[in-house]
C-alpha positions as a Markdown table, in Angstrom:
| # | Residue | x | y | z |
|---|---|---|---|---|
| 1 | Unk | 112.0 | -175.3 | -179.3 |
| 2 | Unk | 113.7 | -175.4 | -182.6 |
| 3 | Unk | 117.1 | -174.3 | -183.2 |
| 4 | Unk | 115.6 | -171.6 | -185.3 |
| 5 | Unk | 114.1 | -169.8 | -181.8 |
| 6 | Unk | 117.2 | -170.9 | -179.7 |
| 7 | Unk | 119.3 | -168.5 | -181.2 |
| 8 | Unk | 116.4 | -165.3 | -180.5 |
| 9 | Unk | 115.7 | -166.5 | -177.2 |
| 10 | Unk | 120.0 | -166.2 | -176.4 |
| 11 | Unk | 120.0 | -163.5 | -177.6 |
| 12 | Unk | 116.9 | -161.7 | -175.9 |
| 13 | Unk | 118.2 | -163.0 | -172.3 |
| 14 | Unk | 121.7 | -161.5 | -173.5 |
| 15 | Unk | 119.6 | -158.1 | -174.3 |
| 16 | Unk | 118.3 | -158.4 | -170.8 |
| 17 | Unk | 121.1 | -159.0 | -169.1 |
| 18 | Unk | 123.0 | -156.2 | -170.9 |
| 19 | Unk | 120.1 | -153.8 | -170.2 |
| 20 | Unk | 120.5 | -154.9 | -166.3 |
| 21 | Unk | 124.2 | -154.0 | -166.5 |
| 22 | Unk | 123.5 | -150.4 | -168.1 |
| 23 | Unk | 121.4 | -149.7 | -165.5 |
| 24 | Unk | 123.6 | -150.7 | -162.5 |
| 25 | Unk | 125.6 | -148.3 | -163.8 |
| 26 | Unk | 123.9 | -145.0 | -162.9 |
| 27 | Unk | 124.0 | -146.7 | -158.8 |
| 28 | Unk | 127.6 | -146.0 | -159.1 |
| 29 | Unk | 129.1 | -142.7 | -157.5 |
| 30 | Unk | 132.3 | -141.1 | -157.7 |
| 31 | Unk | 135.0 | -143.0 | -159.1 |
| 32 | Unk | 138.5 | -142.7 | -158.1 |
| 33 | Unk | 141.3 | -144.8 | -159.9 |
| 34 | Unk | 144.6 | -146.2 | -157.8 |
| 35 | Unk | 144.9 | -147.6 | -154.4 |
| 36 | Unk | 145.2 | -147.0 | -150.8 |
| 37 | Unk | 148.3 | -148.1 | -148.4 |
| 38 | Unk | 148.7 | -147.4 | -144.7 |
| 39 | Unk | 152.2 | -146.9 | -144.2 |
| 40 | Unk | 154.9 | -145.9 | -141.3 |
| 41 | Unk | 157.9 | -143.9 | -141.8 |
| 42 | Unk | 160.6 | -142.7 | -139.7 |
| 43 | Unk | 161.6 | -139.5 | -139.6 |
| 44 | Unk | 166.3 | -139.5 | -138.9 |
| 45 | Unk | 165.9 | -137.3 | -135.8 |
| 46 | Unk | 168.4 | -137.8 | -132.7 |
| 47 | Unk | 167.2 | -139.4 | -130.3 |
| 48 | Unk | 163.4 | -140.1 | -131.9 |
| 49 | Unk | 161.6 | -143.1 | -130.7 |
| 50 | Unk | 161.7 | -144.6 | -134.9 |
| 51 | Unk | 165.6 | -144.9 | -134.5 |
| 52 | Unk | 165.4 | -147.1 | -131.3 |
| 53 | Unk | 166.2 | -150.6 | -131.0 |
| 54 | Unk | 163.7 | -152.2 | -132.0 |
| 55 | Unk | 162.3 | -148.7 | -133.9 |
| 56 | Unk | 158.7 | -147.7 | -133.3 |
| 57 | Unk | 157.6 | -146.0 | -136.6 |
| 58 | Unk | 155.7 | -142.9 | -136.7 |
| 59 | Unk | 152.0 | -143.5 | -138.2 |
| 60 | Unk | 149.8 | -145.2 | -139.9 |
| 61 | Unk | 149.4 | -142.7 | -142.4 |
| 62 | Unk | 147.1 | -143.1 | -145.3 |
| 63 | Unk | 148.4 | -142.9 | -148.7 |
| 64 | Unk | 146.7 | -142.7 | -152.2 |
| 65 | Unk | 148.9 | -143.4 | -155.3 |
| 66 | Unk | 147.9 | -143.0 | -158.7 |
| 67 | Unk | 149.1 | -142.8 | -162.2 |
| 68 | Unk | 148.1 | -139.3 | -163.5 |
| 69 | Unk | 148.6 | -138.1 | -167.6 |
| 70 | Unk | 151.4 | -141.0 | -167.3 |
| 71 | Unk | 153.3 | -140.3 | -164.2 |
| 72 | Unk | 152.6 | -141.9 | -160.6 |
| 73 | Unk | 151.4 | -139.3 | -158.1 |
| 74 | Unk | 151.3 | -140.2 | -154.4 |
| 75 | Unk | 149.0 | -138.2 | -151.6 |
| 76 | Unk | 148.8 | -138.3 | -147.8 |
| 77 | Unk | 145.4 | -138.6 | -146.7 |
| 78 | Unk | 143.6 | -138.0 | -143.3 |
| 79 | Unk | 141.4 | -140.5 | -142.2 |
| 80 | Unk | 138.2 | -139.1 | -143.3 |
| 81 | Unk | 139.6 | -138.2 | -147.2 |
| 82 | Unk | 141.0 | -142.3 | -146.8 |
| 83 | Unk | 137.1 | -143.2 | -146.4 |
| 84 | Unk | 136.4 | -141.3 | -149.3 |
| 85 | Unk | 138.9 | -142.5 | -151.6 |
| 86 | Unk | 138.2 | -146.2 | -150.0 |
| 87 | Unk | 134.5 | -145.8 | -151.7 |
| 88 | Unk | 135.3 | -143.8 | -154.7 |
| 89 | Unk | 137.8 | -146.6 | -155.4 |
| 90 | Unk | 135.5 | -149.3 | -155.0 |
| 91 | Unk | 132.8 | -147.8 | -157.4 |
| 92 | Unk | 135.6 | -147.5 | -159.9 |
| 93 | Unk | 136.7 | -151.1 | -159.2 |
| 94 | Unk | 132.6 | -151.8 | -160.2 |
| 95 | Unk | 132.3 | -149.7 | -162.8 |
| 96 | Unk | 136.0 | -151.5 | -164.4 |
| 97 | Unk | 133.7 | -155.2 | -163.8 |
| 98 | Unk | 130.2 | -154.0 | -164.8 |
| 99 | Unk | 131.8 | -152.6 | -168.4 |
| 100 | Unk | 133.7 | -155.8 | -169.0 |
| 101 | Unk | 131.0 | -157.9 | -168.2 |
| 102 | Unk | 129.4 | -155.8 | -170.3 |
| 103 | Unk | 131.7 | -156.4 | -173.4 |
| 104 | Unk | 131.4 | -159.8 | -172.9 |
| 105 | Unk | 127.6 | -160.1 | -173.2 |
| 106 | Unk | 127.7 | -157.8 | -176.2 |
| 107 | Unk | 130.6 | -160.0 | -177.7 |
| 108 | Unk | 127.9 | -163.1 | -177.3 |
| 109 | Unk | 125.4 | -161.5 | -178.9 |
| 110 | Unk | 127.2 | -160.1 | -181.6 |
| 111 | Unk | 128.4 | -163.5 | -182.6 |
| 112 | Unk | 124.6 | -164.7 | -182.4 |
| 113 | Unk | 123.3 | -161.9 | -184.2 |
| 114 | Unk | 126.1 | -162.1 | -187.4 |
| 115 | Unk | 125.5 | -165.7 | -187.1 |
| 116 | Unk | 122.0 | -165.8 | -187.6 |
| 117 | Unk | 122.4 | -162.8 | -190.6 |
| 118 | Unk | 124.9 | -165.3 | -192.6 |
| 119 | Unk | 122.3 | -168.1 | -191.9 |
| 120 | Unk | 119.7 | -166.2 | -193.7 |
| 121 | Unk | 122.2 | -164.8 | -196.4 |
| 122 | Unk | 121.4 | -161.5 | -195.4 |
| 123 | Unk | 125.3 | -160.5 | -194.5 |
| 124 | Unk | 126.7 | -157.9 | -196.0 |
Protein backbone atom coordinates (compact mmCIF):
# COMPACT_ATOMS: atom_id res chain seq x y z
CA UNK A 1 0.00 0.00 0.00
CA UNK A 2 1.42 3.40 -0.65
CA UNK A 3 1.46 6.11 1.78
CA UNK A 4 -0.97 7.89 -0.46
CA UNK A 5 -3.89 5.06 0.50
CA UNK A 6 -2.63 4.73 4.14
CA UNK A 7 -3.96 7.87 5.04
CA UNK A 8 -7.84 6.87 3.32
CA UNK A 9 -7.69 3.61 4.73
CA UNK A 10 -7.17 5.42 8.66
CA UNK A 11 -9.37 7.29 8.03
CA UNK A 12 -12.21 4.96 6.72
CA UNK A 13 -11.65 2.47 9.86
CA UNK A 14 -11.87 5.77 11.99
CA UNK A 15 -15.29 6.50 10.04
CA UNK A 16 -16.30 3.02 11.05
CA UNK A 17 -15.38 3.02 14.26
CA UNK A 18 -17.10 6.44 14.88
CA UNK A 19 -20.26 5.20 13.05
CA UNK A 20 -20.10 2.06 15.66
CA UNK A 21 -19.96 4.54 18.59
CA UNK A 22 -23.06 6.69 17.27
CA UNK A 23 -24.89 3.78 17.23
CA UNK A 24 -24.21 2.28 20.67
CA UNK A 25 -25.61 5.26 21.59
CA UNK A 26 -29.30 4.86 21.00
CA UNK A 27 -28.78 1.16 23.39
CA UNK A 28 -28.46 3.56 26.16
CA UNK A 29 -31.51 4.31 28.51
CA UNK A 30 -32.14 6.84 31.00
CA UNK A 31 -29.33 8.74 32.26
CA UNK A 32 -29.01 9.96 35.73
CA UNK A 33 -25.89 12.04 36.72
CA UNK A 34 -24.27 11.75 40.55
CA UNK A 35 -23.73 8.85 42.79
CA UNK A 36 -25.11 6.49 45.12
CA UNK A 37 -23.93 5.96 49.03
CA UNK A 38 -25.44 3.64 51.57
CA UNK A 39 -25.13 5.35 54.74
CA UNK A 40 -26.13 4.89 58.66
CA UNK A 41 -27.03 7.72 60.88
CA UNK A 42 -28.08 7.94 64.35
CA UNK A 43 -30.80 9.57 65.41
CA UNK A 44 -29.71 11.63 69.57
CA UNK A 45 -32.70 9.73 71.23
CA UNK A 46 -32.39 8.61 75.09
CA UNK A 47 -31.81 5.59 75.44
CA UNK A 48 -31.75 4.49 71.38
CA UNK A 49 -29.64 1.52 70.52
CA UNK A 50 -27.17 4.18 68.03
CA UNK A 51 -26.04 5.95 71.34
CA UNK A 52 -24.85 2.60 73.01
CA UNK A 53 -21.45 1.52 73.58
CA UNK A 54 -20.33 0.45 70.92
CA UNK A 55 -23.47 2.34 68.80
CA UNK A 56 -25.50 0.26 66.43
CA UNK A 57 -26.49 2.82 63.65
CA UNK A 58 -29.84 2.93 62.18
CA UNK A 59 -29.81 1.87 58.31
CA UNK A 60 -28.39 1.33 55.52
CA UNK A 61 -30.23 3.95 53.75
CA UNK A 62 -29.70 4.76 50.22
CA UNK A 63 -28.61 8.13 49.21
CA UNK A 64 -28.41 9.91 45.81
CA UNK A 65 -26.37 13.22 45.58
CA UNK A 66 -26.13 15.41 42.83
CA UNK A 67 -25.17 18.75 41.71
CA UNK A 68 -28.28 20.45 40.31
CA UNK A 69 -28.29 24.27 38.40
CA UNK A 70 -24.91 24.47 40.58
CA UNK A 71 -25.86 23.44 44.06
CA UNK A 72 -25.47 19.74 45.47
CA UNK A 73 -28.85 18.17 46.15
CA UNK A 74 -28.99 14.98 48.21
CA UNK A 75 -32.22 12.28 48.19
CA UNK A 76 -33.10 9.30 50.34
CA UNK A 77 -33.97 6.47 48.23
CA UNK A 78 -35.83 3.12 48.86
CA UNK A 79 -34.34 0.22 47.66
CA UNK A 80 -36.20 -0.22 44.44
CA UNK A 81 -35.65 3.85 43.33
CA UNK A 82 -31.58 2.86 44.50
CA UNK A 83 -31.90 0.12 41.51
CA UNK A 84 -33.08 2.55 39.32
CA UNK A 85 -30.74 5.26 39.93
CA UNK A 86 -27.83 2.34 40.04
CA UNK A 87 -28.71 1.76 36.11
CA UNK A 88 -29.59 5.23 35.11
CA UNK A 89 -26.22 6.07 36.53
CA UNK A 90 -24.40 3.62 34.71
CA UNK A 91 -25.87 4.48 31.31
CA UNK A 92 -24.79 8.00 32.04
CA UNK A 93 -21.33 6.82 33.10
CA UNK A 94 -21.47 5.07 29.20
CA UNK A 95 -22.80 7.64 27.55
CA UNK A 96 -19.84 10.22 29.39
CA UNK A 97 -17.10 7.24 27.77
CA UNK A 98 -18.82 6.44 24.40
CA UNK A 99 -18.79 10.60 23.63
CA UNK A 100 -15.18 10.90 24.58
CA UNK A 101 -14.18 8.08 22.81
CA UNK A 102 -15.99 9.64 20.37
CA UNK A 103 -14.00 13.04 20.34
CA UNK A 104 -11.07 11.24 20.24
CA UNK A 105 -11.70 9.25 16.97
CA UNK A 106 -13.07 12.44 15.42
CA UNK A 107 -9.91 14.37 16.67
CA UNK A 108 -7.77 11.46 14.61
CA UNK A 109 -9.47 11.94 11.67
CA UNK A 110 -9.67 15.50 11.63
CA UNK A 111 -5.88 15.65 11.75
CA UNK A 112 -5.78 13.05 8.82
CA UNK A 113 -8.36 14.65 6.84
CA UNK A 114 -6.55 18.54 7.12
CA UNK A 115 -3.48 16.77 6.64
CA UNK A 116 -4.14 15.18 3.57
CA UNK A 117 -6.09 18.74 2.24
CA UNK A 118 -2.56 20.67 2.94
CA UNK A 119 -0.78 17.79 1.13
CA UNK A 120 -2.76 18.46 -1.94
CA UNK A 121 -2.76 22.31 -1.46
CA UNK A 122 -6.34 22.29 -1.35
CA UNK A 123 -6.45 24.10 2.36
CA UNK A 124 -8.11 26.95 2.76
Amino acid sequence: MTMHHEPRAALAQLETRYAALARSLGSIGFIAQGSLAQRFTHCNKPGCRCGADPPRLHGPYWQWTAKVAGRTVTRRLSNAEAARYTEWIANDRRLRRTVKEMREVADRAREIVLAAEQASGSAP
